[in-house]
Amino acid sequence: MTDDTSRIRLVQTVLDSTDARTLAEFYRSLLGLEYAEGDEPPPPGAPDEHGRDWLVLRDPRGGRQLAFQQVERLREPDWPDGPVPQQMHLDLSVASLEELLNQHERVLALGGRLLSNRDRPDPDDEERFRVYRDPQGHPFCIFVSEREA
């Protein structure tokens, strides 16, 4: 058994992107995150030095972070119907079905795409959720959750 000082802890999740700034802006707007110091967008017309490499978003309340790594090529997963698996995805939650419906419109307005809709739970599974792709094709889910996320 280990004590807290010797445990490995999750710091952030990193998403590859062919346009790190655009993907960071999608999640910043969707989740209410803030850029790490120095990663903010440059003034209009100025070169985006940080956006060409690596960007970090932080939760203003503390906790885990999302980072975005610029890559030259990215093969979009075609999961669930094709041979390229999702490889990873983010699970997000809202408190009610009404909030899920409200957030659905925000996701689409920000450039997300709906993949699957499970607003009505099936008889074998009580979970209600929707599966989306972000603007770079990474899948993510938004669940209706009674518990604190």
Coordinates of N, CA and C in Angstrom, one line a residue:
M1 N 0.8 -1.2 0.0 CA 0.0 0.0 0.0 C 0.9 1.2 0.0
T2 N 0.4 2.3 -0.7 CA 1.2 3.5 -0.8 C 0.5 4.6 -0.1
D3 N 1.3 5.6 0.4 CA 0.6 6.8 0.9 C 0.4 7.8 -0.2
D4 N -0.3 8.9 0.1 CA -0.6 9.9 -0.9 C 0.6 10.5 -1.6
T5 N 1.7 10.6 -0.9 CA 2.9 11.2 -1.5 C 3.5 10.4 -2.6
S6 N 3.3 9.0 -2.5 CA 3.9 8.2 -3.5 C 3.0 7.6 -4.6
R7 N 1.8 8.2 -4.6 CA 0.8 7.7 -5.6 C 1.0 8.5 -6.9
I8 N 0.8 7.8 -8.0 CA 0.7 8.5 -9.3 C -0.6 9.2 -9.4
R9 N -0.7 10.4 -9.9 CA -2.0 11.1 -10.0 C -2.2 11.5 -11.5
L10 N -3.4 11.5 -11.9 CA -3.7 12.0 -13.2 C -3.7 13.5 -13.3
V11 N -3.0 14.1 -14.2 CA -2.8 15.5 -14.2 C -3.7 16.1 -15.4
Q12 N -3.6 15.4 -16.5 CA -4.4 16.0 -17.7 C -4.6 14.9 -18.7
T13 N -5.5 15.1 -19.6 CA -5.8 14.3 -20.7 C -5.3 15.1 -21.9
V14 N -4.6 14.5 -22.9 CA -4.0 15.2 -24.0 C -4.7 14.7 -25.3
L15 N -5.2 15.6 -26.1 CA -5.9 15.2 -27.4 C -5.0 15.7 -28.5
D16 N -4.7 14.8 -29.4 CA -4.0 15.3 -30.6 C -4.9 16.0 -31.5
S17 N -4.4 17.0 -32.3 CA -5.2 17.8 -33.2 C -4.4 18.4 -34.3
T18 N -5.0 18.5 -35.5 CA -4.3 19.2 -36.6 C -4.6 20.7 -36.5
D19 N -5.4 21.1 -35.6 CA -5.6 22.5 -35.3 C -5.9 22.7 -33.8
A20 N -4.8 22.7 -33.0 CA -4.9 22.7 -31.6 C -5.7 23.9 -31.0
R21 N -5.5 25.0 -31.6 CA -6.2 26.2 -31.1 C -7.7 26.0 -31.3
T22 N -8.2 25.6 -32.4 CA -9.6 25.4 -32.7 C -10.2 24.4 -31.7
L23 N -9.5 23.3 -31.5 CA -10.0 22.2 -30.7 C -10.0 22.7 -29.2
A24 N -9.0 23.4 -28.8 CA -8.9 24.0 -27.4 C -10.1 25.0 -27.2
E25 N -10.4 25.8 -28.2 CA -11.5 26.8 -28.1 C -12.8 26.0 -28.0
F26 N -13.0 24.9 -28.7 CA -14.2 24.1 -28.6 C -14.4 23.7 -27.2
Y27 N -13.4 23.1 -26.6 CA -13.6 22.6 -25.2 C -13.6 23.7 -24.2
R28 N -12.9 24.8 -24.4 CA -12.9 25.9 -23.5 C -14.3 26.5 -23.4
S29 N -14.9 26.6 -24.6 CA -16.3 27.2 -24.6 C -17.3 26.2 -24.0
L30 N -17.2 24.9 -24.4 CA -18.1 23.9 -23.9 C -18.0 23.7 -22.4
L31 N -16.8 23.6 -21.9 CA -16.7 23.2 -20.5 C -16.4 24.4 -19.5
G32 N -16.2 25.6 -20.0 CA -16.0 26.7 -19.1 C -14.6 26.7 -18.6
L33 N -13.6 26.2 -19.3 CA -12.2 26.1 -18.9 C -11.5 27.4 -19.2
E34 N -10.3 27.5 -18.7 CA -9.5 28.7 -18.9 C -8.1 28.2 -19.4
Y35 N -7.5 29.0 -20.2 CA -6.1 28.7 -20.7 C -5.1 28.8 -19.6
A36 N -4.1 27.9 -19.6 CA -3.0 28.1 -18.7 C -2.3 29.4 -19.0
E37 N -1.6 30.0 -18.1 CA -0.9 31.2 -18.3 C 0.1 31.0 -19.5
G38 N 0.0 32.0 -20.4 CA 0.8 31.9 -21.6 C 0.2 31.2 -22.8
D39 N -0.8 30.5 -22.6 CA -1.5 29.7 -23.7 C -2.7 30.4 -24.3
E40 N -3.0 31.6 -23.8 CA -4.2 32.4 -24.3 C -4.0 32.7 -25.8
P41 N -5.1 32.8 -26.5 CA -5.0 33.2 -27.9 C -4.2 34.5 -28.1
P42 N -3.5 34.7 -29.1 CA -2.8 36.0 -29.4 C -3.7 37.0 -29.8
P43 N -3.3 38.3 -29.8 CA -4.2 39.4 -30.3 C -4.5 39.1 -31.8
P44 N -5.6 39.6 -32.3 CA -5.9 39.4 -33.7 C -4.8 39.8 -34.6
G45 N -4.5 39.0 -35.6 CA -3.4 39.3 -36.6 C -2.0 38.8 -36.1
A46 N -1.8 38.5 -34.8 CA -0.5 38.1 -34.4 C -0.4 36.6 -34.6
P47 N 0.9 36.1 -34.8 CA 1.1 34.7 -34.9 C 0.7 33.9 -33.6
D48 N 0.2 32.7 -33.8 CA -0.2 31.9 -32.7 C 0.9 30.9 -32.4
E49 N 2.0 31.3 -31.8 CA 3.2 30.4 -31.5 C 2.8 29.2 -30.7
H50 N 2.0 29.4 -29.6 CA 1.6 28.3 -28.7 C 0.7 27.4 -29.4
G51 N -0.2 27.9 -30.2 CA -1.2 27.1 -30.9 C -0.7 26.2 -31.9
R52 N 0.6 26.4 -32.3 CA 1.3 25.5 -33.3 C 1.9 24.3 -32.6
D53 N 1.8 24.2 -31.3 CA 2.5 23.1 -30.6 C 1.7 22.5 -29.5
W54 N 1.4 23.2 -28.4 CA 0.8 22.6 -27.2 C 0.0 23.7 -26.5
L55 N -1.2 23.3 -26.1 CA -2.0 24.2 -25.3 C -2.6 23.5 -24.1
V56 N -2.8 24.2 -23.0 CA -3.4 23.6 -21.8 C -4.6 24.4 -21.4
L57 N -5.7 23.7 -21.1 CA -6.9 24.3 -20.5 C -7.0 23.8 -19.0
R58 N -7.4 24.7 -18.1 CA -7.5 24.3 -16.7 C -8.9 24.7 -16.3
D59 N -9.4 23.9 -15.3 CA -10.6 24.2 -14.6 C -10.4 25.3 -13.6
P60 N -11.1 26.4 -13.7 CA -10.8 27.5 -12.7 C -11.0 27.1 -11.3
R61 N -11.8 26.0 -11.0 CA -12.0 25.5 -9.7 C -10.9 24.5 -9.2
G62 N -9.9 24.3 -10.1 CA -8.9 23.3 -9.8 C -9.2 22.0 -10.4
G63 N -8.3 21.0 -10.3 CA -8.6 19.7 -10.8 C -7.8 19.4 -12.0
R64 N -8.3 18.5 -12.8 CA -7.7 18.0 -14.0 C -7.7 19.0 -15.1
Q65 N -6.8 18.8 -16.1 CA -6.7 19.7 -17.2 C -6.9 18.9 -18.5
L66 N -7.1 19.7 -19.6 CA -7.1 19.1 -20.9 C -6.0 19.8 -21.7
A67 N -5.2 19.1 -22.4 CA -4.2 19.6 -23.2 C -4.4 19.2 -24.7
F68 N -3.8 20.0 -25.6 CA -4.0 19.8 -27.0 C -2.6 19.9 -27.6
Q69 N -2.3 18.8 -28.3 CA -1.0 18.7 -29.0 C -1.1 18.7 -30.5
Q70 N -0.4 19.7 -31.1 CA -0.5 19.8 -32.6 C 0.2 18.6 -33.2
V71 N -0.5 18.0 -34.2 CA 0.1 17.0 -35.0 C -0.1 17.3 -36.5
E72 N 0.7 16.7 -37.3 CA 0.6 16.9 -38.8 C -0.6 16.2 -39.4
R73 N -0.9 15.0 -38.9 CA -2.0 14.2 -39.5 C -2.7 13.6 -38.3
L74 N -4.0 13.4 -38.5 CA -4.8 12.7 -37.5 C -5.9 11.9 -38.2
R75 N -5.9 10.6 -38.0 CA -6.9 9.7 -38.6 C -8.1 9.7 -37.7
E76 N -9.2 10.3 -38.2 CA -10.4 10.3 -37.4 C -10.9 8.9 -37.1
P77 N -11.3 8.6 -35.9 CA -11.9 7.3 -35.6 C -13.2 7.2 -36.4
D78 N -13.5 6.0 -36.9 CA -14.8 5.8 -37.6 C -15.7 4.9 -36.7
W79 N -15.3 4.7 -35.4 CA -16.0 4.0 -34.5 C -17.4 4.6 -34.4
P80 N -18.5 3.9 -34.2 CA -18.6 2.5 -33.9 C -18.7 1.6 -35.2
D81 N -18.8 2.2 -36.4 CA -19.1 1.4 -37.6 C -17.9 1.0 -38.4
G82 N -16.7 1.5 -38.1 CA -15.6 1.1 -39.0 C -14.4 0.5 -38.3
P83 N -13.3 0.3 -39.0 CA -12.2 -0.4 -38.4 C -11.3 0.5 -37.5
V84 N -11.4 1.8 -37.6 CA -10.6 2.7 -36.7 C -11.3 2.9 -35.4
P85 N -10.8 2.4 -34.3 CA -11.5 2.5 -33.0 C -11.4 3.9 -32.4
Q86 N -12.2 4.1 -31.4 CA -12.2 5.4 -30.8 C -11.0 5.7 -30.1
Q87 N -10.3 4.7 -29.6 CA -9.0 4.8 -28.9 C -9.1 5.4 -27.5
M88 N -9.9 6.5 -27.4 CA -10.2 7.1 -26.1 C -11.3 8.0 -26.3
H89 N -12.0 8.3 -25.2 CA -13.0 9.4 -25.3 C -13.2 10.0 -23.9
L90 N -13.9 11.2 -23.9 CA -14.1 11.9 -22.7 C -15.6 11.6 -22.3
D91 N -15.8 11.4 -21.0 CA -17.2 11.2 -20.4 C -17.5 12.5 -19.6
L92 N -18.5 13.2 -20.0 CA -19.0 14.4 -19.4 C -20.3 14.1 -18.8
S93 N -20.8 15.0 -17.9 CA -22.1 14.7 -17.3 C -22.9 16.0 -17.1
V94 N -24.2 15.9 -17.1 CA -25.1 17.0 -16.7 C -26.1 16.4 -15.7
A95 N -26.8 17.3 -15.0 CA -27.7 16.9 -13.9 C -29.0 16.4 -14.3
S96 N -29.5 16.7 -15.5 CA -30.9 16.3 -15.9 C -31.0 16.2 -17.4
L97 N -32.1 15.5 -17.8 CA -32.3 15.3 -19.3 C -32.6 16.7 -19.9
E98 N -33.2 17.6 -19.2 CA -33.5 18.9 -19.7 C -32.1 19.6 -20.0
E99 N -31.2 19.5 -19.1 CA -29.9 20.1 -19.3 C -29.1 19.4 -20.5
L100 N -29.3 18.2 -20.6 CA -28.7 17.5 -21.8 C -29.2 18.1 -23.1
L101 N -30.5 18.3 -23.1 CA -31.1 18.9 -24.4 C -30.6 20.3 -24.6
N102 N -30.5 21.1 -23.5 CA -29.9 22.4 -23.7 C -28.5 22.4 -24.2
Q103 N -27.7 21.5 -23.6 CA -26.3 21.4 -23.9 C -26.1 20.8 -25.3
H104 N -27.0 20.0 -25.8 CA -27.0 19.5 -27.1 C -26.9 20.6 -28.2
E105 N -27.7 21.6 -28.0 CA -27.7 22.8 -28.9 C -26.3 23.5 -28.9
R106 N -25.8 23.6 -27.7 CA -24.4 24.3 -27.5 C -23.4 23.5 -28.3
V107 N -23.4 22.1 -28.1 CA -22.4 21.3 -28.7 C -22.4 21.5 -30.2
L108 N -23.6 21.4 -30.8 CA -23.8 21.6 -32.2 C -23.3 23.0 -32.7
A109 N -23.7 24.0 -31.9 CA -23.3 25.4 -32.3 C -21.8 25.6 -32.2
L110 N -21.1 24.8 -31.4 CA -19.7 25.0 -31.2 C -18.9 24.1 -32.3
G111 N -19.6 23.3 -33.0 CA -19.0 22.5 -34.1 C -19.0 21.0 -33.8
G112 N -19.6 20.5 -32.7 CA -19.7 19.1 -32.4 C -20.7 18.5 -33.3
R113 N -20.6 17.1 -33.4 CA -21.6 16.4 -34.2 C -22.1 15.2 -33.4
L114 N -23.4 15.0 -33.5 CA -24.1 13.9 -32.8 C -23.8 12.6 -33.5
L115 N -23.4 11.6 -32.7 CA -23.2 10.2 -33.2 C -24.3 9.3 -32.8
S116 N -24.8 9.4 -31.5 CA -25.8 8.5 -31.0 C -26.6 9.2 -29.9
N117 N -27.9 8.9 -29.9 CA -28.8 9.5 -28.9 C -29.5 8.4 -28.1
R118 N -29.2 8.4 -26.8 CA -29.8 7.5 -25.9 C -30.6 8.3 -24.8
D119 N -31.5 9.2 -25.2 CA -32.3 10.0 -24.2 C -33.2 9.1 -23.4
R120 N -33.7 8.0 -24.1 CA -34.6 7.1 -23.4 C -33.8 5.8 -23.1
P121 N -33.6 5.5 -21.8 CA -32.9 4.3 -21.5 C -33.5 3.1 -22.0
D122 N -32.7 2.1 -22.5 CA -33.3 0.8 -22.9 C -33.6 0.0 -21.6
P123 N -34.4 -1.0 -21.8 CA -34.9 -1.8 -20.6 C -33.7 -2.4 -19.7
D124 N -32.6 -2.6 -20.4 CA -31.5 -3.3 -19.7 C -30.5 -2.3 -19.1
D125 N -30.7 -1.0 -19.4 CA -29.7 0.0 -19.0 C -30.4 1.3 -18.7
E126 N -30.3 1.8 -17.5 CA -31.0 3.0 -17.1 C -30.3 4.3 -17.6
E127 N -29.0 4.2 -18.1 CA -28.3 5.4 -18.4 C -28.9 6.2 -19.6
R128 N -28.9 7.5 -19.5 CA -29.3 8.3 -20.6 C -28.1 9.1 -21.0
F129 N -27.8 9.2 -22.3 CA -26.6 9.9 -22.8 C -26.7 10.1 -24.3
R130 N -25.8 11.0 -24.7 CA -25.6 11.2 -26.1 C -24.1 11.1 -26.4
V131 N -23.8 10.6 -27.6 CA -22.4 10.5 -28.0 C -22.2 11.5 -29.1
Y132 N -21.1 12.2 -29.0 CA -20.7 13.2 -30.0 C -19.3 13.0 -30.6
R133 N -19.0 13.8 -31.6 CA -17.6 13.9 -32.1 C -17.3 15.4 -31.9
D134 N -16.1 15.7 -31.5 CA -15.7 17.1 -31.4 C -15.2 17.5 -32.8
P135 N -14.8 18.8 -33.1 CA -14.5 19.2 -34.4 C -13.3 18.4 -35.1
Q136 N -12.5 17.7 -34.3 CA -11.4 16.9 -34.9 C -11.8 15.4 -35.0
G137 N -13.0 15.1 -34.5 CA -13.5 13.7 -34.7 C -13.3 12.9 -33.4
H138 N -12.8 13.4 -32.3 CA -12.7 12.6 -31.1 C -14.1 12.4 -30.5
P139 N -14.4 11.2 -30.2 CA -15.8 11.0 -29.6 C -15.8 11.4 -28.1
F140 N -16.9 11.9 -27.6 CA -17.2 12.2 -26.2 C -18.6 12.0 -25.9
C141 N -18.9 11.6 -24.7 CA -20.3 11.4 -24.2 C -20.7 12.4 -23.2
I142 N -22.0 12.7 -23.2 CA -22.6 13.5 -22.2 C -23.7 12.7 -21.6
F143 N -23.5 12.3 -20.3 CA -24.4 11.5 -19.5 C -25.3 12.3 -18.7
V144 N -26.5 11.9 -18.4 CA -27.4 12.5 -17.4 C -27.0 11.7 -16.1
S145 N -26.5 12.5 -15.1 CA -26.0 11.9 -13.9 C -26.7 12.5 -12.7
E146 N -27.2 11.7 -11.8 CA -27.7 12.2 -10.6 C -26.7 12.6 -9.6
R147 N -25.5 12.1 -9.8 CA -24.4 12.3 -8.8 C -23.5 13.5 -9.3
E148 N -22.8 14.1 -8.4 CA -21.8 15.1 -8.7 C -20.7 14.6 -9.6
A149 N -20.4 15.4 -10.7 CA -19.4 14.9 -11.7 C -18.0 15.3 -11.2

